[in-house]
């Protein structure tokens, strides 16, 4: 798990990500874990102008070039990032920059889940003329998930509620879901996603 929002705004997100990744991989491969953090330090130095200058002076002391380190990192890693649409504009831009800086590593893949309209609209303040193309340049493939139909939501809702309610109560729930109570109110005007159902179940 990686939680970038707990770090300060001035933090180097790319380095912090690799640091956490290195710790997570250490139990499986100490060599790969070491290579990851060494590469992160090099990349972080290059991104910082002062460190770039120092690095050019002390370059003869570096045992491997960035390209050589890059080639060493050939283990397959898949990173899942959810709830991108909960972030603010600066956080979204920083997250996309992290993905851009790291996704070109051999066998490093990112799967990101978000509300595209929210992300594009949020980035408009930072990139007024190309907020849409900004995301498209970084993400290679895009898949749109279909809206969940009411009959599927109904099945899930019944399943969640049956844990807390007895048979008589479930009969009332079925009448409610079938629009036989409260002047035929449509429950799914208020419950439109799986998240809504989970929140209701958690409340119970």
PDB file of C-alpha atoms in Angstrom:
ATOM      1  CA  UNK A   1       0.000   0.000   0.000  1.00  0.00           C
ATOM      2  CA  UNK A   2       1.222   3.452  -0.918  1.00  0.00           C
ATOM      3  CA  UNK A   3      -0.419   6.595   0.486  1.00  0.00           C
ATOM      4  CA  UNK A   4       1.196   9.670  -1.097  1.00  0.00           C
ATOM      5  CA  UNK A   5      -1.110  12.128   0.688  1.00  0.00           C
ATOM      6  CA  UNK A   6       0.581  11.454   4.036  1.00  0.00           C
ATOM      7  CA  UNK A   7       3.803  13.033   2.789  1.00  0.00           C
ATOM      8  CA  UNK A   8       4.544  16.748   2.568  1.00  0.00           C
ATOM      9  CA  UNK A   9       3.974  18.661  -0.644  1.00  0.00           C
ATOM     10  CA  UNK A  10       7.699  19.167  -1.113  1.00  0.00           C
ATOM     11  CA  UNK A  11       8.450  15.455  -0.998  1.00  0.00           C
ATOM     12  CA  UNK A  12       9.859  13.655  -4.019  1.00  0.00           C
ATOM     13  CA  UNK A  13       6.900  11.377  -4.749  1.00  0.00           C
ATOM     14  CA  UNK A  14       8.817   9.238  -7.248  1.00  0.00           C
ATOM     15  CA  UNK A  15      11.552   8.448  -4.745  1.00  0.00           C
ATOM     16  CA  UNK A  16       9.056   7.794  -1.927  1.00  0.00           C
ATOM     17  CA  UNK A  17       7.123   5.403  -4.165  1.00  0.00           C
ATOM     18  CA  UNK A  18      10.249   3.430  -5.019  1.00  0.00           C
ATOM     19  CA  UNK A  19      11.286   3.417  -1.364  1.00  0.00           C
ATOM     20  CA  UNK A  20       7.979   1.849  -0.332  1.00  0.00           C
ATOM     21  CA  UNK A  21       8.173  -0.563  -3.267  1.00  0.00           C
ATOM     22  CA  UNK A  22      11.674  -1.564  -2.246  1.00  0.00           C
ATOM     23  CA  UNK A  23      10.504  -2.364   1.294  1.00  0.00           C
ATOM     24  CA  UNK A  24       7.602  -4.423  -0.028  1.00  0.00           C
ATOM     25  CA  UNK A  25       9.874  -6.458  -2.319  1.00  0.00           C
ATOM     26  CA  UNK A  26      12.650  -7.024   0.230  1.00  0.00           C
ATOM     27  CA  UNK A  27      11.161 -10.263   1.686  1.00  0.00           C
ATOM     28  CA  UNK A  28      11.081 -11.778  -1.802  1.00  0.00           C
ATOM     29  CA  UNK A  29      14.344 -10.541  -3.276  1.00  0.00           C
ATOM     30  CA  UNK A  30      16.921  -8.500  -1.397  1.00  0.00           C
ATOM     31  CA  UNK A  31      18.914  -7.972  -4.584  1.00  0.00           C
ATOM     32  CA  UNK A  32      15.926  -6.640  -6.521  1.00  0.00           C
ATOM     33  CA  UNK A  33      14.902  -4.503  -3.553  1.00  0.00           C
ATOM     34  CA  UNK A  34      18.383  -3.001  -3.448  1.00  0.00           C
ATOM     35  CA  UNK A  35      18.393  -2.377  -7.213  1.00  0.00           C
ATOM     36  CA  UNK A  36      15.018  -0.612  -6.981  1.00  0.00           C
ATOM     37  CA  UNK A  37      16.146   1.854  -4.296  1.00  0.00           C
ATOM     38  CA  UNK A  38      19.474   2.469  -6.047  1.00  0.00           C
ATOM     39  CA  UNK A  39      17.643   3.318  -9.260  1.00  0.00           C
ATOM     40  CA  UNK A  40      15.255   5.591  -7.305  1.00  0.00           C
ATOM     41  CA  UNK A  41      18.168   7.538  -5.828  1.00  0.00           C
ATOM     42  CA  UNK A  42      19.693   8.019  -9.253  1.00  0.00           C
ATOM     43  CA  UNK A  43      16.430   9.153 -10.854  1.00  0.00           C
ATOM     44  CA  UNK A  44      15.704  11.485  -7.937  1.00  0.00           C
ATOM     45  CA  UNK A  45      19.131  13.037  -8.321  1.00  0.00           C
ATOM     46  CA  UNK A  46      18.555  13.641 -12.019  1.00  0.00           C
ATOM     47  CA  UNK A  47      15.201  15.349 -11.364  1.00  0.00           C
ATOM     48  CA  UNK A  48      16.804  17.752  -8.890  1.00  0.00           C
ATOM     49  CA  UNK A  49      18.869  20.438 -10.659  1.00  0.00           C
ATOM     50  CA  UNK A  50      21.415  20.798  -7.833  1.00  0.00           C
ATOM     51  CA  UNK A  51      21.890  17.044  -7.550  1.00  0.00           C
ATOM     52  CA  UNK A  52      22.138  16.828 -11.328  1.00  0.00           C
ATOM     53  CA  UNK A  53      25.078  19.241 -11.254  1.00  0.00           C
ATOM     54  CA  UNK A  54      26.779  17.343  -8.423  1.00  0.00           C
ATOM     55  CA  UNK A  55      26.081  14.080 -10.186  1.00  0.00           C
ATOM     56  CA  UNK A  56      27.827  15.313 -13.305  1.00  0.00           C
ATOM     57  CA  UNK A  57      30.933  16.141 -11.242  1.00  0.00           C
ATOM     58  CA  UNK A  58      30.892  12.889  -9.272  1.00  0.00           C
ATOM     59  CA  UNK A  59      29.715  10.735 -12.183  1.00  0.00           C
ATOM     60  CA  UNK A  60      32.930   8.754 -12.238  1.00  0.00           C
ATOM     61  CA  UNK A  61      32.064   7.388  -8.777  1.00  0.00           C
ATOM     62  CA  UNK A  62      28.712   5.872  -9.890  1.00  0.00           C
ATOM     63  CA  UNK A  63      29.189   2.112 -10.459  1.00  0.00           C
ATOM     64  CA  UNK A  64      26.405   1.903 -13.064  1.00  0.00           C
ATOM     65  CA  UNK A  65      24.716   4.312 -15.428  1.00  0.00           C
ATOM     66  CA  UNK A  66      20.964   4.942 -15.213  1.00  0.00           C
ATOM     67  CA  UNK A  67      20.524   2.881 -18.375  1.00  0.00           C
ATOM     68  CA  UNK A  68      22.424  -0.042 -16.876  1.00  0.00           C
ATOM     69  CA  UNK A  69      20.375   0.116 -13.691  1.00  0.00           C
ATOM     70  CA  UNK A  70      17.234   0.398 -15.797  1.00  0.00           C
ATOM     71  CA  UNK A  71      18.087  -2.844 -17.579  1.00  0.00           C
ATOM     72  CA  UNK A  72      18.564  -4.622 -14.259  1.00  0.00           C
ATOM     73  CA  UNK A  73      14.969  -3.946 -13.212  1.00  0.00           C
ATOM     74  CA  UNK A  74      13.196  -6.571 -15.283  1.00  0.00           C
ATOM     75  CA  UNK A  75      10.820  -8.145 -12.778  1.00  0.00           C
ATOM     76  CA  UNK A  76       7.114  -7.858 -13.535  1.00  0.00           C
ATOM     77  CA  UNK A  77       5.351  -5.487 -11.115  1.00  0.00           C
ATOM     78  CA  UNK A  78       1.678  -4.507 -11.374  1.00  0.00           C
ATOM     79  CA  UNK A  79       0.559  -1.472  -9.350  1.00  0.00           C
ATOM     80  CA  UNK A  80      -3.170  -0.902  -8.754  1.00  0.00           C
ATOM     81  CA  UNK A  81      -4.257   2.668  -7.973  1.00  0.00           C
ATOM     82  CA  UNK A  82      -7.888   3.274  -7.021  1.00  0.00           C
ATOM     83  CA  UNK A  83      -9.897   6.382  -6.080  1.00  0.00           C
ATOM     84  CA  UNK A  84      -7.831   8.764  -8.218  1.00  0.00           C
ATOM     85  CA  UNK A  85     -10.965  10.914  -8.495  1.00  0.00           C
ATOM     86  CA  UNK A  86     -10.803  11.626  -4.757  1.00  0.00           C
ATOM     87  CA  UNK A  87      -7.670  13.715  -5.219  1.00  0.00           C
ATOM     88  CA  UNK A  88      -7.277  17.426  -5.855  1.00  0.00           C
ATOM     89  CA  UNK A  89      -5.711  18.912  -8.979  1.00  0.00           C
ATOM     90  CA  UNK A  90      -2.147  19.129  -7.619  1.00  0.00           C
ATOM     91  CA  UNK A  91      -2.319  15.597  -6.217  1.00  0.00           C
ATOM     92  CA  UNK A  92      -3.656  14.200  -9.497  1.00  0.00           C
ATOM     93  CA  UNK A  93      -0.902  15.938 -11.467  1.00  0.00           C
ATOM     94  CA  UNK A  94       1.724  14.619  -9.054  1.00  0.00           C
ATOM     95  CA  UNK A  95       0.319  11.087  -9.278  1.00  0.00           C
ATOM     96  CA  UNK A  96       0.329  11.164 -13.085  1.00  0.00           C
ATOM     97  CA  UNK A  97       3.897  12.441 -12.981  1.00  0.00           C
ATOM     98  CA  UNK A  98       4.837   9.490 -10.784  1.00  0.00           C
ATOM     99  CA  UNK A  99       3.247   7.080 -13.277  1.00  0.00           C
ATOM    100  CA  UNK A 100       4.994   8.797 -16.170  1.00  0.00           C
ATOM    101  CA  UNK A 101       8.373   8.603 -14.428  1.00  0.00           C
ATOM    102  CA  UNK A 102       8.099   4.929 -13.534  1.00  0.00           C
ATOM    103  CA  UNK A 103       5.821   3.158 -16.012  1.00  0.00           C
ATOM    104  CA  UNK A 104       8.537   3.010 -18.662  1.00  0.00           C
ATOM    105  CA  UNK A 105      10.528   0.616 -16.523  1.00  0.00           C
ATOM    106  CA  UNK A 106      10.680  -2.875 -18.059  1.00  0.00           C
ATOM    107  CA  UNK A 107       7.676  -4.939 -16.897  1.00  0.00           C
ATOM    108  CA  UNK A 108       6.260  -2.166 -14.681  1.00  0.00           C
ATOM    109  CA  UNK A 109       2.518  -1.790 -15.183  1.00  0.00           C
ATOM    110  CA  UNK A 110      -0.063   0.546 -13.651  1.00  0.00           C
ATOM    111  CA  UNK A 111      -3.816  -0.022 -13.470  1.00  0.00           C
ATOM    112  CA  UNK A 112      -5.653   3.162 -12.494  1.00  0.00           C
ATOM    113  CA  UNK A 113      -9.359   3.495 -11.672  1.00  0.00           C
ATOM    114  CA  UNK A 114     -11.092   6.870 -11.756  1.00  0.00           C
ATOM    115  CA  UNK A 115     -13.980   8.961 -13.012  1.00  0.00           C
ATOM    116  CA  UNK A 116     -12.527  10.345 -16.234  1.00  0.00           C
ATOM    117  CA  UNK A 117     -14.773  13.417 -16.383  1.00  0.00           C
ATOM    118  CA  UNK A 118     -13.773  14.433 -12.857  1.00  0.00           C
ATOM    119  CA  UNK A 119     -10.045  13.979 -13.536  1.00  0.00           C
ATOM    120  CA  UNK A 120     -10.121  15.878 -16.841  1.00  0.00           C
ATOM    121  CA  UNK A 121     -12.277  18.690 -15.418  1.00  0.00           C
ATOM    122  CA  UNK A 122     -10.027  18.980 -12.353  1.00  0.00           C
ATOM    123  CA  UNK A 123      -6.886  19.218 -14.486  1.00  0.00           C
ATOM    124  CA  UNK A 124      -8.388  21.990 -16.640  1.00  0.00           C
ATOM    125  CA  UNK A 125      -7.239  24.608 -14.144  1.00  0.00           C
ATOM    126  CA  UNK A 126      -3.636  23.437 -14.537  1.00  0.00           C
ATOM    127  CA  UNK A 127      -3.761  22.609 -18.262  1.00  0.00           C
ATOM    128  CA  UNK A 128      -6.600  24.726 -19.720  1.00  0.00           C
ATOM    129  CA  UNK A 129      -5.972  23.810 -23.348  1.00  0.00           C
ATOM    130  CA  UNK A 130      -4.931  20.154 -23.098  1.00  0.00           C
ATOM    131  CA  UNK A 131      -6.213  18.491 -19.918  1.00  0.00           C
ATOM    132  CA  UNK A 132      -7.641  15.607 -21.972  1.00  0.00           C
ATOM    133  CA  UNK A 133      -4.510  15.027 -24.033  1.00  0.00           C
ATOM    134  CA  UNK A 134      -2.416  15.212 -20.846  1.00  0.00           C
ATOM    135  CA  UNK A 135      -3.955  11.981 -19.543  1.00  0.00           C
ATOM    136  CA  UNK A 136      -3.938  10.317 -22.955  1.00  0.00           C
ATOM    137  CA  UNK A 137      -0.197  10.870 -23.348  1.00  0.00           C
ATOM    138  CA  UNK A 138       0.504   9.043 -20.097  1.00  0.00           C
ATOM    139  CA  UNK A 139      -2.066   6.230 -20.204  1.00  0.00           C
ATOM    140  CA  UNK A 140      -1.703   3.693 -23.006  1.00  0.00           C
ATOM    141  CA  UNK A 141      -5.029   1.853 -22.812  1.00  0.00           C
ATOM    142  CA  UNK A 142      -8.399   2.982 -21.519  1.00  0.00           C
ATOM    143  CA  UNK A 143     -11.412   0.837 -20.676  1.00  0.00           C
ATOM    144  CA  UNK A 144     -14.818   2.219 -19.743  1.00  0.00           C
ATOM    145  CA  UNK A 145     -16.783   0.165 -17.215  1.00  0.00           C
ATOM    146  CA  UNK A 146     -20.526  -0.108 -17.914  1.00  0.00           C
ATOM    147  CA  UNK A 147     -23.086   1.287 -15.483  1.00  0.00           C
ATOM    148  CA  UNK A 148     -24.355  -1.484 -13.189  1.00  0.00           C
ATOM    149  CA  UNK A 149     -27.982  -2.322 -13.929  1.00  0.00           C
ATOM    150  CA  UNK A 150     -30.673  -2.209 -11.254  1.00  0.00           C
ATOM    151  CA  UNK A 151     -31.357  -5.951 -11.351  1.00  0.00           C
ATOM    152  CA  UNK A 152     -27.702  -6.607 -10.444  1.00  0.00           C
ATOM    153  CA  UNK A 153     -27.789  -3.981  -7.687  1.00  0.00           C
ATOM    154  CA  UNK A 154     -30.960  -5.589  -6.355  1.00  0.00           C
ATOM    155  CA  UNK A 155     -29.287  -8.999  -6.023  1.00  0.00           C
ATOM    156  CA  UNK A 156     -26.284  -7.519  -4.205  1.00  0.00           C
ATOM    157  CA  UNK A 157     -28.468  -5.390  -1.928  1.00  0.00           C
ATOM    158  CA  UNK A 158     -30.584  -8.388  -0.898  1.00  0.00           C
ATOM    159  CA  UNK A 159     -27.458 -10.413  -0.231  1.00  0.00           C
ATOM    160  CA  UNK A 160     -25.982  -7.707   2.011  1.00  0.00           C
ATOM    161  CA  UNK A 161     -29.230  -7.054   3.903  1.00  0.00           C
ATOM    162  CA  UNK A 162     -29.979 -10.737   4.501  1.00  0.00           C
ATOM    163  CA  UNK A 163     -26.967 -10.855   6.840  1.00  0.00           C
ATOM    164  CA  UNK A 164     -28.702  -8.453   9.246  1.00  0.00           C
ATOM    165  CA  UNK A 165     -32.421  -9.071   8.721  1.00  0.00           C
ATOM    166  CA  UNK A 166     -34.726 -12.009   9.431  1.00  0.00           C
ATOM    167  CA  UNK A 167     -37.138 -13.562   6.923  1.00  0.00           C
ATOM    168  CA  UNK A 168     -40.080 -11.298   7.816  1.00  0.00           C
ATOM    169  CA  UNK A 169     -37.944  -8.214   7.456  1.00  0.00           C
ATOM    170  CA  UNK A 170     -36.610  -9.475   4.139  1.00  0.00           C
ATOM    171  CA  UNK A 171     -40.185  -9.830   2.903  1.00  0.00           C
ATOM    172  CA  UNK A 172     -40.644  -6.138   3.577  1.00  0.00           C
ATOM    173  CA  UNK A 173     -37.372  -5.392   1.804  1.00  0.00           C
ATOM    174  CA  UNK A 174     -38.578  -7.323  -1.243  1.00  0.00           C
ATOM    175  CA  UNK A 175     -41.801  -5.320  -1.288  1.00  0.00           C
ATOM    176  CA  UNK A 176     -39.770  -2.135  -1.090  1.00  0.00           C
ATOM    177  CA  UNK A 177     -37.462  -3.229  -3.913  1.00  0.00           C
ATOM    178  CA  UNK A 178     -40.457  -4.268  -6.015  1.00  0.00           C
ATOM    179  CA  UNK A 179     -41.989  -0.805  -5.498  1.00  0.00           C
ATOM    180  CA  UNK A 180     -44.940  -2.081  -3.470  1.00  0.00           C
ATOM    181  CA  UNK A 181     -44.334   0.218  -0.498  1.00  0.00           C
ATOM    182  CA  UNK A 182     -44.248   3.974   0.105  1.00  0.00           C
ATOM    183  CA  UNK A 183     -46.200   4.959  -3.023  1.00  0.00           C
ATOM    184  CA  UNK A 184     -44.035   2.834  -5.310  1.00  0.00           C
ATOM    185  CA  UNK A 185     -40.818   4.645  -4.475  1.00  0.00           C
ATOM    186  CA  UNK A 186     -37.851   3.645  -6.632  1.00  0.00           C
ATOM    187  CA  UNK A 187     -35.082   2.688  -4.212  1.00  0.00           C
ATOM    188  CA  UNK A 188     -32.511   2.748  -6.986  1.00  0.00           C
ATOM    189  CA  UNK A 189     -33.009   6.462  -7.489  1.00  0.00           C
ATOM    190  CA  UNK A 190     -31.029   6.729  -4.251  1.00  0.00           C
ATOM    191  CA  UNK A 191     -28.863   3.601  -4.465  1.00  0.00           C
ATOM    192  CA  UNK A 192     -26.989   3.722  -7.735  1.00  0.00           C
ATOM    193  CA  UNK A 193     -23.666   2.026  -7.079  1.00  0.00           C
ATOM    194  CA  UNK A 194     -22.090  -0.862  -5.188  1.00  0.00           C
ATOM    195  CA  UNK A 195     -20.464   1.726  -2.943  1.00  0.00           C
ATOM    196  CA  UNK A 196     -23.926   2.973  -1.898  1.00  0.00           C
ATOM    197  CA  UNK A 197     -24.915  -0.576  -0.971  1.00  0.00           C
ATOM    198  CA  UNK A 198     -21.743  -1.129   1.032  1.00  0.00           C
ATOM    199  CA  UNK A 199     -22.305   2.106   2.932  1.00  0.00           C
ATOM    200  CA  UNK A 200     -25.848   1.044   3.774  1.00  0.00           C
ATOM    201  CA  UNK A 201     -24.658  -2.393   4.921  1.00  0.00           C
ATOM    202  CA  UNK A 202     -21.903  -0.816   7.025  1.00  0.00           C
ATOM    203  CA  UNK A 203     -24.479   1.449   8.674  1.00  0.00           C
ATOM    204  CA  UNK A 204     -26.567  -1.585   9.617  1.00  0.00           C
TER     205      UNK A 204
END
